[in-house]
mmCIF file of C-alpha atoms in Angstrom:
data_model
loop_
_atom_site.group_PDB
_atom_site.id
_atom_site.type_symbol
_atom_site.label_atom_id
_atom_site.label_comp_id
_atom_site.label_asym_id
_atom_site.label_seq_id
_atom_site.Cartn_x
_atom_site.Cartn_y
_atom_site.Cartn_z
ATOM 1 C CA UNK E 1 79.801 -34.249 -8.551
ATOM 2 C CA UNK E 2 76.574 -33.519 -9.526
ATOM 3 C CA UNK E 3 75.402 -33.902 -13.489
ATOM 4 C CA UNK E 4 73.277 -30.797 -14.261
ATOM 5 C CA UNK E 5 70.817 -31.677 -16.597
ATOM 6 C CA UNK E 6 68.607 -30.610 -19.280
ATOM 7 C CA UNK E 7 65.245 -31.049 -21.228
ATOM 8 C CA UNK E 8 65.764 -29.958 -24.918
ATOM 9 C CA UNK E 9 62.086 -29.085 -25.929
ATOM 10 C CA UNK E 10 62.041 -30.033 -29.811
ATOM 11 C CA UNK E 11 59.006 -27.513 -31.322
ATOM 12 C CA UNK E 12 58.877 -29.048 -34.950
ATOM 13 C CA UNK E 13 56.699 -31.507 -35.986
ATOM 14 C CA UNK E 14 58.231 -35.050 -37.362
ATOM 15 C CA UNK E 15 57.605 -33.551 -40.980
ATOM 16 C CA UNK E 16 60.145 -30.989 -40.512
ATOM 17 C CA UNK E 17 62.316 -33.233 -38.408
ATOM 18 C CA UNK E 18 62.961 -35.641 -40.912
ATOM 19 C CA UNK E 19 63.688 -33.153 -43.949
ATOM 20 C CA UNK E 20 66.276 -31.518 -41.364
ATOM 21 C CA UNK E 21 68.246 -34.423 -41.169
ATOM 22 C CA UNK E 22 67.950 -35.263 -44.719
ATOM 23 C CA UNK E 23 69.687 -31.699 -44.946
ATOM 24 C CA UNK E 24 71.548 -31.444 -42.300
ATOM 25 C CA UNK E 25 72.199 -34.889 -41.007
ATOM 26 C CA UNK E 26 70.100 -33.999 -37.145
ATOM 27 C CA UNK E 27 67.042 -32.154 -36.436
ATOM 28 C CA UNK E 28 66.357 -29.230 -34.218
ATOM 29 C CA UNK E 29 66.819 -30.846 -30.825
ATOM 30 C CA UNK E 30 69.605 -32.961 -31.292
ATOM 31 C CA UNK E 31 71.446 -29.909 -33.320
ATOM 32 C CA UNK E 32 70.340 -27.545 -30.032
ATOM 33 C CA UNK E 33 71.872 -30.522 -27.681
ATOM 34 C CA UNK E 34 75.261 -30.417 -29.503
ATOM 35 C CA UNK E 35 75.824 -26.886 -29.145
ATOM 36 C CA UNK E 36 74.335 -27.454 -25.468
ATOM 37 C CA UNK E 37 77.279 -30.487 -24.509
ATOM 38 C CA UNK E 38 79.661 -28.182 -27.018
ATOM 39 C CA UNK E 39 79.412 -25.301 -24.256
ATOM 40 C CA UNK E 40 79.408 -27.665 -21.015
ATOM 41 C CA UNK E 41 80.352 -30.964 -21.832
ATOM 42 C CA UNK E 42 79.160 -32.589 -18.703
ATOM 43 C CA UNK E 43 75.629 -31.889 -19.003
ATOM 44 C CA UNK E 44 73.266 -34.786 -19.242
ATOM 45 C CA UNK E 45 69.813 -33.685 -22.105
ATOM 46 C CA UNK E 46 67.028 -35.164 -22.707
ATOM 47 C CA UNK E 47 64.983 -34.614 -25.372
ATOM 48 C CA UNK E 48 61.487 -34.797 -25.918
ATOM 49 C CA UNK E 49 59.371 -33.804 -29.195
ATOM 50 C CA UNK E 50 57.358 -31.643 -27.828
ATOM 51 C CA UNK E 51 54.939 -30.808 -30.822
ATOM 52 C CA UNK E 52 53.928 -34.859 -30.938
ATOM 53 C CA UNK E 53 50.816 -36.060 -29.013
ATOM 54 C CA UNK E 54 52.829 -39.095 -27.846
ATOM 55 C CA UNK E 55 55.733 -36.763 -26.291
ATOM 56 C CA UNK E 56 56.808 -37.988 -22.719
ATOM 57 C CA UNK E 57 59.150 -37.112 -20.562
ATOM 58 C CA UNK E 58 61.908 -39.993 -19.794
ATOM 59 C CA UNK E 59 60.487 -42.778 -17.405
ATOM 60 C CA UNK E 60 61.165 -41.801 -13.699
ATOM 61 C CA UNK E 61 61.420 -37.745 -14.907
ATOM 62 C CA UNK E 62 59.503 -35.011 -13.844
ATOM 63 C CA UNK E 63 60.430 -31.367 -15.072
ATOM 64 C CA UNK E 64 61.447 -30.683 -11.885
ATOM 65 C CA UNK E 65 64.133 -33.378 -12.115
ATOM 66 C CA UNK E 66 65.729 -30.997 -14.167
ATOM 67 C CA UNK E 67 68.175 -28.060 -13.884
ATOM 68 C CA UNK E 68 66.610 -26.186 -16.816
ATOM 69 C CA UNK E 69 64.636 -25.917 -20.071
ATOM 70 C CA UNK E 70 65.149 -25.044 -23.214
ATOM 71 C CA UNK E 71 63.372 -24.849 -26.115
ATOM 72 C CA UNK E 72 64.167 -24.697 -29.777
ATOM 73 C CA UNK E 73 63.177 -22.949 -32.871
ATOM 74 C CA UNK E 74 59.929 -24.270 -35.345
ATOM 75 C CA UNK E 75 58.488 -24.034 -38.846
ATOM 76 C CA UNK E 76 55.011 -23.473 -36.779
ATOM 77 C CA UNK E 77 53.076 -20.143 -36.268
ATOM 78 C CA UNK E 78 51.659 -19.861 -32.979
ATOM 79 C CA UNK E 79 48.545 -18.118 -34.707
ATOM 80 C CA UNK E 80 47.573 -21.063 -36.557
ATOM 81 C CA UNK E 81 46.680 -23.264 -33.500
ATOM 82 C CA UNK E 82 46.196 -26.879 -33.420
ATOM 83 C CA UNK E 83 47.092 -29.956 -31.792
ATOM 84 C CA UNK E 84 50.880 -29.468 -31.930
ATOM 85 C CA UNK E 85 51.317 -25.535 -31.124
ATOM 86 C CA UNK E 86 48.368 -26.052 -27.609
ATOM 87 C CA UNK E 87 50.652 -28.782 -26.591
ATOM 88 C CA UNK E 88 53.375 -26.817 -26.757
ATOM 89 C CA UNK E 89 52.243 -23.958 -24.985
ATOM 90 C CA UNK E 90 50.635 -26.475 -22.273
ATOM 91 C CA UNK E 91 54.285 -27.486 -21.806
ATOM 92 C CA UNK E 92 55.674 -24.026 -21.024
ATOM 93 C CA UNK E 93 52.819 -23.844 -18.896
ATOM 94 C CA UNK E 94 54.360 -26.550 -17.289
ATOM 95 C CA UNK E 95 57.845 -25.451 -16.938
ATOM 96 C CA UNK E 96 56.923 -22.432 -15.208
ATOM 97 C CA UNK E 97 54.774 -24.378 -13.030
ATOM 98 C CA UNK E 98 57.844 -26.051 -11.967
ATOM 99 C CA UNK E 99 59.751 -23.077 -11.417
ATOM 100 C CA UNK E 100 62.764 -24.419 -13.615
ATOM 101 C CA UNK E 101 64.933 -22.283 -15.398
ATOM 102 C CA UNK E 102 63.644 -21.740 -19.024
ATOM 103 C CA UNK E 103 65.488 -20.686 -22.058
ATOM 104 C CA UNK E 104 64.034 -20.431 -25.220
ATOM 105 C CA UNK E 105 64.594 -19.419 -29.153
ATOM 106 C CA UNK E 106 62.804 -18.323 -31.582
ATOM 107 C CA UNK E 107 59.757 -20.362 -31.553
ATOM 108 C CA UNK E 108 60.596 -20.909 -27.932
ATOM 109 C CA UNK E 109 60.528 -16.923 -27.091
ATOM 110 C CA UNK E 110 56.955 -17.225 -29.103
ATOM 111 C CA UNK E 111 55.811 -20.216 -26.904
ATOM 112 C CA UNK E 112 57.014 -18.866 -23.681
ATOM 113 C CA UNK E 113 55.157 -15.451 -24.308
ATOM 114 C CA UNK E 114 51.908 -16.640 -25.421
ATOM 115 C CA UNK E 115 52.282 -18.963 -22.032
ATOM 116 C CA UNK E 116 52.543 -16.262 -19.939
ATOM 117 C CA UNK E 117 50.266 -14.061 -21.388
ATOM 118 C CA UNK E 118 51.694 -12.409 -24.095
ATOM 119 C CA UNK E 119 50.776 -11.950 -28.249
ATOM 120 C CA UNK E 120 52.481 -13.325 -30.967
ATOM 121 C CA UNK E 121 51.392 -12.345 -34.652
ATOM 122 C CA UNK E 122 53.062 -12.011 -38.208
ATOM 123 C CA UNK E 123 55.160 -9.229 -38.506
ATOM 124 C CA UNK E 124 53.897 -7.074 -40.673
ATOM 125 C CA UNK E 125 57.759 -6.260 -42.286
ATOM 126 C CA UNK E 126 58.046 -9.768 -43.088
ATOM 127 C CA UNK E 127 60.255 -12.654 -42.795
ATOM 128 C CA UNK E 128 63.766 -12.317 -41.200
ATOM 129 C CA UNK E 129 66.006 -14.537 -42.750
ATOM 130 C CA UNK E 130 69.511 -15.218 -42.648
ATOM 131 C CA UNK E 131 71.212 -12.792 -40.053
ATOM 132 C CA UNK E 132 69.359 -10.479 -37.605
ATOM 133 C CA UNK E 133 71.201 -7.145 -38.645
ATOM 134 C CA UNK E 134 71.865 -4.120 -35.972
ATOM 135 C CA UNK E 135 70.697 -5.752 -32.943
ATOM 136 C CA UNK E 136 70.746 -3.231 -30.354
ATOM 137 C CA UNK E 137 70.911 -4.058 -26.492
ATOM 138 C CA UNK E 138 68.331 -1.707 -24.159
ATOM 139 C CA UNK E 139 69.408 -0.521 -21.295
ATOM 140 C CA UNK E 140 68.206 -3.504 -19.066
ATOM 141 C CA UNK E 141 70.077 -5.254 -21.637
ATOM 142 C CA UNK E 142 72.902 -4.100 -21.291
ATOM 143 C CA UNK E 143 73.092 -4.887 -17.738
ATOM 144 C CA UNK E 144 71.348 -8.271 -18.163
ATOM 145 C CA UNK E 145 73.360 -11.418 -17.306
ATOM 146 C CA UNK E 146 72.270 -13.176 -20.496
ATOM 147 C CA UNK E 147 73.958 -10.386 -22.626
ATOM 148 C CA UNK E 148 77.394 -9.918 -20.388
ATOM 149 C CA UNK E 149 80.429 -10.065 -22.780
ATOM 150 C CA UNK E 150 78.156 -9.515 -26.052
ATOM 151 C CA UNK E 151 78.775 -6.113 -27.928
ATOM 152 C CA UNK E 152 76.134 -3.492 -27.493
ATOM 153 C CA UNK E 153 75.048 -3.680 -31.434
ATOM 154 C CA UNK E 154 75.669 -7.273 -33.509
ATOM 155 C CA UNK E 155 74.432 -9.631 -35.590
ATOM 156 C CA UNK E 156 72.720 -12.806 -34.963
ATOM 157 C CA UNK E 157 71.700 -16.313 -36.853
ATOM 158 C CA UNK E 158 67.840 -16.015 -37.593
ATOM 159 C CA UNK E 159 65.002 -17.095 -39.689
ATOM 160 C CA UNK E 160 61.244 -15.928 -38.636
ATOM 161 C CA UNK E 161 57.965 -14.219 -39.967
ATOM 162 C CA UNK E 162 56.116 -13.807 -36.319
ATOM 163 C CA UNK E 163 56.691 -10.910 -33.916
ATOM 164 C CA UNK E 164 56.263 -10.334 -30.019
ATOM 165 C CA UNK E 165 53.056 -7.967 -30.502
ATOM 166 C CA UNK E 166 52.889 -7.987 -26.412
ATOM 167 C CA UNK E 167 54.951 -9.059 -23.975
ATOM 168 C CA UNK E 168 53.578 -10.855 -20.455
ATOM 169 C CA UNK E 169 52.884 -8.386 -17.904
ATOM 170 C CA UNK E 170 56.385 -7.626 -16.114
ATOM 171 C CA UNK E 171 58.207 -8.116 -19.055
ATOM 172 C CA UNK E 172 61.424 -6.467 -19.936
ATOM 173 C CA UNK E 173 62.713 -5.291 -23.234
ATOM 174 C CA UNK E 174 66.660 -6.688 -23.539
ATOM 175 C CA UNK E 175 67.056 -6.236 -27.368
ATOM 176 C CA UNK E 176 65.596 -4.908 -30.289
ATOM 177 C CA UNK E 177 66.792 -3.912 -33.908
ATOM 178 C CA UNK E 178 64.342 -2.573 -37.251
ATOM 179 C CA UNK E 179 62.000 -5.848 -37.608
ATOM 180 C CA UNK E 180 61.248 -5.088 -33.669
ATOM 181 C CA UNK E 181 61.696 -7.626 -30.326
ATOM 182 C CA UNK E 182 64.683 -9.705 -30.479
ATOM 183 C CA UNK E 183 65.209 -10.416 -26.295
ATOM 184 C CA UNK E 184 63.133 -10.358 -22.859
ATOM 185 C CA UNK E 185 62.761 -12.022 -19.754
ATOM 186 C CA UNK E 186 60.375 -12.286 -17.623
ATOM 187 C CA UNK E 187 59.060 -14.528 -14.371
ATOM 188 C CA UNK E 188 55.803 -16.234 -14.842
ATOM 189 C CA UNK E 189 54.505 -18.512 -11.385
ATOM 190 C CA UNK E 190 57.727 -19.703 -10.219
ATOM 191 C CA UNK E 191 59.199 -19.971 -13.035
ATOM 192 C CA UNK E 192 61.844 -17.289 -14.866
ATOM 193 C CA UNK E 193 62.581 -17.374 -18.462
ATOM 194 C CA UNK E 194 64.889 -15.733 -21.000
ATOM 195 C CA UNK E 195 64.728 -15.601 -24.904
ATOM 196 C CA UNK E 196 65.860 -14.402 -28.059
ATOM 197 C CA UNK E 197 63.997 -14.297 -31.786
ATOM 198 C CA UNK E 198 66.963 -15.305 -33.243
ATOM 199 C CA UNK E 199 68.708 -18.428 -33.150
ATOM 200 C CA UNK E 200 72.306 -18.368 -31.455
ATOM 201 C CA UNK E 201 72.348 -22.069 -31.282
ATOM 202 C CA UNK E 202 72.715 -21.625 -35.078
ATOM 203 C CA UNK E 203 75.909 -22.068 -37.271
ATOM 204 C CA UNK E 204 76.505 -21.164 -41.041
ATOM 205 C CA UNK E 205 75.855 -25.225 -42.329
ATOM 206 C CA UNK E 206 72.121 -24.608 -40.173
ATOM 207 C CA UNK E 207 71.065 -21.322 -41.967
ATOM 208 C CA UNK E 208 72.587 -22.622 -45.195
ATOM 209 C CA UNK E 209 70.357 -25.975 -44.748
ATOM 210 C CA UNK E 210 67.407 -23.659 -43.805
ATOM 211 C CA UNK E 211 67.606 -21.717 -46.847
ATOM 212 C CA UNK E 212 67.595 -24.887 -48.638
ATOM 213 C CA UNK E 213 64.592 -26.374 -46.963
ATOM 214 C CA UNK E 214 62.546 -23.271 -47.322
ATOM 215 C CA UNK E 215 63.561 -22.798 -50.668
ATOM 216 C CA UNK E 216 61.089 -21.714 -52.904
ATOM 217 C CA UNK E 217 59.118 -19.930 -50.405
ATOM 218 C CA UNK E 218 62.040 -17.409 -50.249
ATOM 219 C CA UNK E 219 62.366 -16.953 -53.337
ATOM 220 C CA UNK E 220 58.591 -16.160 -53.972
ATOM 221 C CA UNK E 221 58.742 -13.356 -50.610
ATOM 222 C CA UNK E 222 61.491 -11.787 -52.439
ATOM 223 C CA UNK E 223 64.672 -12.767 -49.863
ATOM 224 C CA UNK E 224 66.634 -14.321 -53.190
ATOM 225 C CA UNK E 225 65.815 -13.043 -56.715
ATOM 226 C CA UNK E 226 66.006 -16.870 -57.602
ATOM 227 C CA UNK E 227 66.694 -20.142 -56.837
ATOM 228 C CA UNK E 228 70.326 -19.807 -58.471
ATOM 229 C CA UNK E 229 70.637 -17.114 -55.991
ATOM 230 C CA UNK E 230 69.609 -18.495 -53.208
ATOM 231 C CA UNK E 231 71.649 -21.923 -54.034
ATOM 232 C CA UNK E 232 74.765 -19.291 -54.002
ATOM 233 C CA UNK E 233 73.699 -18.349 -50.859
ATOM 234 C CA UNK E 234 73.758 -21.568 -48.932
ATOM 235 C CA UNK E 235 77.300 -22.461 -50.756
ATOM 236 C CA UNK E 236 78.549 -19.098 -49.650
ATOM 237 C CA UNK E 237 77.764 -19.801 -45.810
ATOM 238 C CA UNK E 238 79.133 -23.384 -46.156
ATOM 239 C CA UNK E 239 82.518 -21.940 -47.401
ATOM 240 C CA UNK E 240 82.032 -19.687 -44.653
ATOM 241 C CA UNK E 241 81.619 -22.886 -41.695
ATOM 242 C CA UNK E 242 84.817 -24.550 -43.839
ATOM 243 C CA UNK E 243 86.676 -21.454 -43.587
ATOM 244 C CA UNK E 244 85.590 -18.838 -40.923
ATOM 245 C CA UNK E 245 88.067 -16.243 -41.462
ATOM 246 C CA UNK E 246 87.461 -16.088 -44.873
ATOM 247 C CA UNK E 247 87.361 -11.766 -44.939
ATOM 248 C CA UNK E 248 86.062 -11.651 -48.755
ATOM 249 C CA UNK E 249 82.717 -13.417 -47.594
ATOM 250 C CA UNK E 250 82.501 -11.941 -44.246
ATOM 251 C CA UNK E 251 82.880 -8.228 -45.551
ATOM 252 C CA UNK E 252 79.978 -9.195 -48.371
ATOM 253 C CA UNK E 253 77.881 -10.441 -45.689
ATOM 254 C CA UNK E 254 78.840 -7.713 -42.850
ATOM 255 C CA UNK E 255 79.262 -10.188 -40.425
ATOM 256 C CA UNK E 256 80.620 -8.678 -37.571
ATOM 257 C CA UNK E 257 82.226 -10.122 -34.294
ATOM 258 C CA UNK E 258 79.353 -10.956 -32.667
ATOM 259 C CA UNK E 259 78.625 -13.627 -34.909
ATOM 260 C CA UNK E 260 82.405 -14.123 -36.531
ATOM 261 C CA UNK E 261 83.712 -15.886 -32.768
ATOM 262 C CA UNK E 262 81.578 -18.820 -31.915
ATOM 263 C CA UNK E 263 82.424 -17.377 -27.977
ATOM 264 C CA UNK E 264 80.289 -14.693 -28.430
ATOM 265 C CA UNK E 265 77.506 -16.227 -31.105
ATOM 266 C CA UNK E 266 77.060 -18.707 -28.637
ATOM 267 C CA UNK E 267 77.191 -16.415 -25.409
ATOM 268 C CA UNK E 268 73.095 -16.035 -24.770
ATOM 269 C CA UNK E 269 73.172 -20.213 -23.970
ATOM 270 C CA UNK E 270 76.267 -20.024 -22.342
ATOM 271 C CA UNK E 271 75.638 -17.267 -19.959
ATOM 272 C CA UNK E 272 72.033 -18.866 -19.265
ATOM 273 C CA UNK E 273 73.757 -21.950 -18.579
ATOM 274 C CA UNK E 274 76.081 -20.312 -15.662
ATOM 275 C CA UNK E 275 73.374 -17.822 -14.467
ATOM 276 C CA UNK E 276 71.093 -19.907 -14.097
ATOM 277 C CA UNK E 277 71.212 -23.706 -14.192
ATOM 278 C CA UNK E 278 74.545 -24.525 -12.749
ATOM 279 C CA UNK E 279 73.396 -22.419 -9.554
ATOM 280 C CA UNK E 280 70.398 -24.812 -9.651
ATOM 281 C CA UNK E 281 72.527 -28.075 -10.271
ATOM 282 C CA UNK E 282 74.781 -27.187 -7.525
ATOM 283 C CA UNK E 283 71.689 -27.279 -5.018
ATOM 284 C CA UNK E 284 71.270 -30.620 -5.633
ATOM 285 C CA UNK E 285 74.071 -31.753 -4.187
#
């Protein structure tokens, strides 16, 4: 039987690595390759921090030794340059050179876009924090294997201040809700990607632990009136991972299936995973 496997593309710099596992005990890619083996359990990931100058790739592995790509969320702005968001974008680059599957969120949407073309900027409605309200599916979306099985309107794990100002030629709209883009996909090369500006690798222990590392900075652009508040906040949503079905805190927070079943909060990944990689894995043998 063949192993499919997988490159986890970790976007955050070591900075941000290490105060995620002081809060939440893992940093983005090993918390993206948990919910990765959680949905296929007999996937083999690598990961590789892809924001460091010393990033490599396993010994004997070439991104076309793998079945697909993914690549998580970051605390950098694609705007702001520099060493660690050109890198980045070089490796995208990379991946569609290869022509292997490519999944990305958030930051990885971001990096994937400017890659192939495309414009990222701030959003000029300001950060997105918490849960993506009223996501609506397009058309195209709607009939898009990524989104089969997820309602046509839902809510979704997120935490951003950037926005898709223009998609890659060829582009094509999936989702959207009030702070704009939240889905595409697109070919670039050889290469085909799909992504999301929201984070359904996410669970309510990662946005409480992001509210927590941001902290202050929400507080100051107005998401929390304080820091009691936004302490509240992060207990709330760890009450809500201890005890999912608690209806009190899901009716406060209008959470609403699509982010209430971990099936369907997680369906993006898992659909990629079936569209698209275990096709390719299968070719191997």
């Amino acid at each position: 039987m063949t192993v499919p496997r997988i490159l986890v593309l970790d976007g955050n710099v070591a900075e941000i690595r290490a105060r995620l596992r002081a809060i939440l005990g893992y940093d983005t890619g090993t918390g993206y390759a948990r919910v990765l083996r959680r949905i296929e359990p007999s996937l083999h990931i690598d990961i590789v921090t892809a924001a460091d100058g010393d990033a490599k790739l396993p010994a004997g592995a070439g991104l076309d030794s793998y079945d697909g790509v993914t690549m998580t969320g970051s605390a950098l702005n694609i705007y702001h340059g520099g060493a660690a968001v050109a890198r980045q974008i070089e490796m995208a680059k990379a991946v569609f050179a290869a022509g292997v599957p490519f999944f990305g969120s958030c930051w990885g949407l971001q990096v994937a876009v400017t890659a192939a073309g495309g414009e990222v900027r701030a959003n000029p409605l300001g950060r997105e924090f918490g849960f993506a309200r009223r996501i609506q599916l397009s058309e195209a979306g709607r009939e898009h294997l990524m989104f089969e099985g997820k309602p046509p309107v839902f809510e979704a794990p997120t935490v951003h201040r950037d926005e898709i100002a223009s998609l890659p030629p060829g582009a094509v709209v999936l989702a959207v809700n009030d702070f704009g883009l939240q889905a595409a996909s697109f070919t670039q090369g050889r290469g085909s990607f799909w992504g999301v500006q929201y984070h359904p690798e996410y669970d309510y222990n990662d946005i409480a632990g992001t509210a927590e590392r941001y902290g202050e900075t929400l507080v100051t652009e107005g998401m929390f009136r304080d820091a009691a508040a936004l302490g509240a906040f992060a207990t709330e949503l760890r009450h809500l991972h201890a005890n999912p079905s608690d209806a009190p805190l899901l009716w406060k927070h209008g959470l609403g299936p699509g982010i209430r079943t971990e099936m369907l909060r997680l369906l993006e990944i898992r659909n990629w995973l079936k569209a698209a990689v275990l096709p390719r894995a299968m070719q191997r043998v």
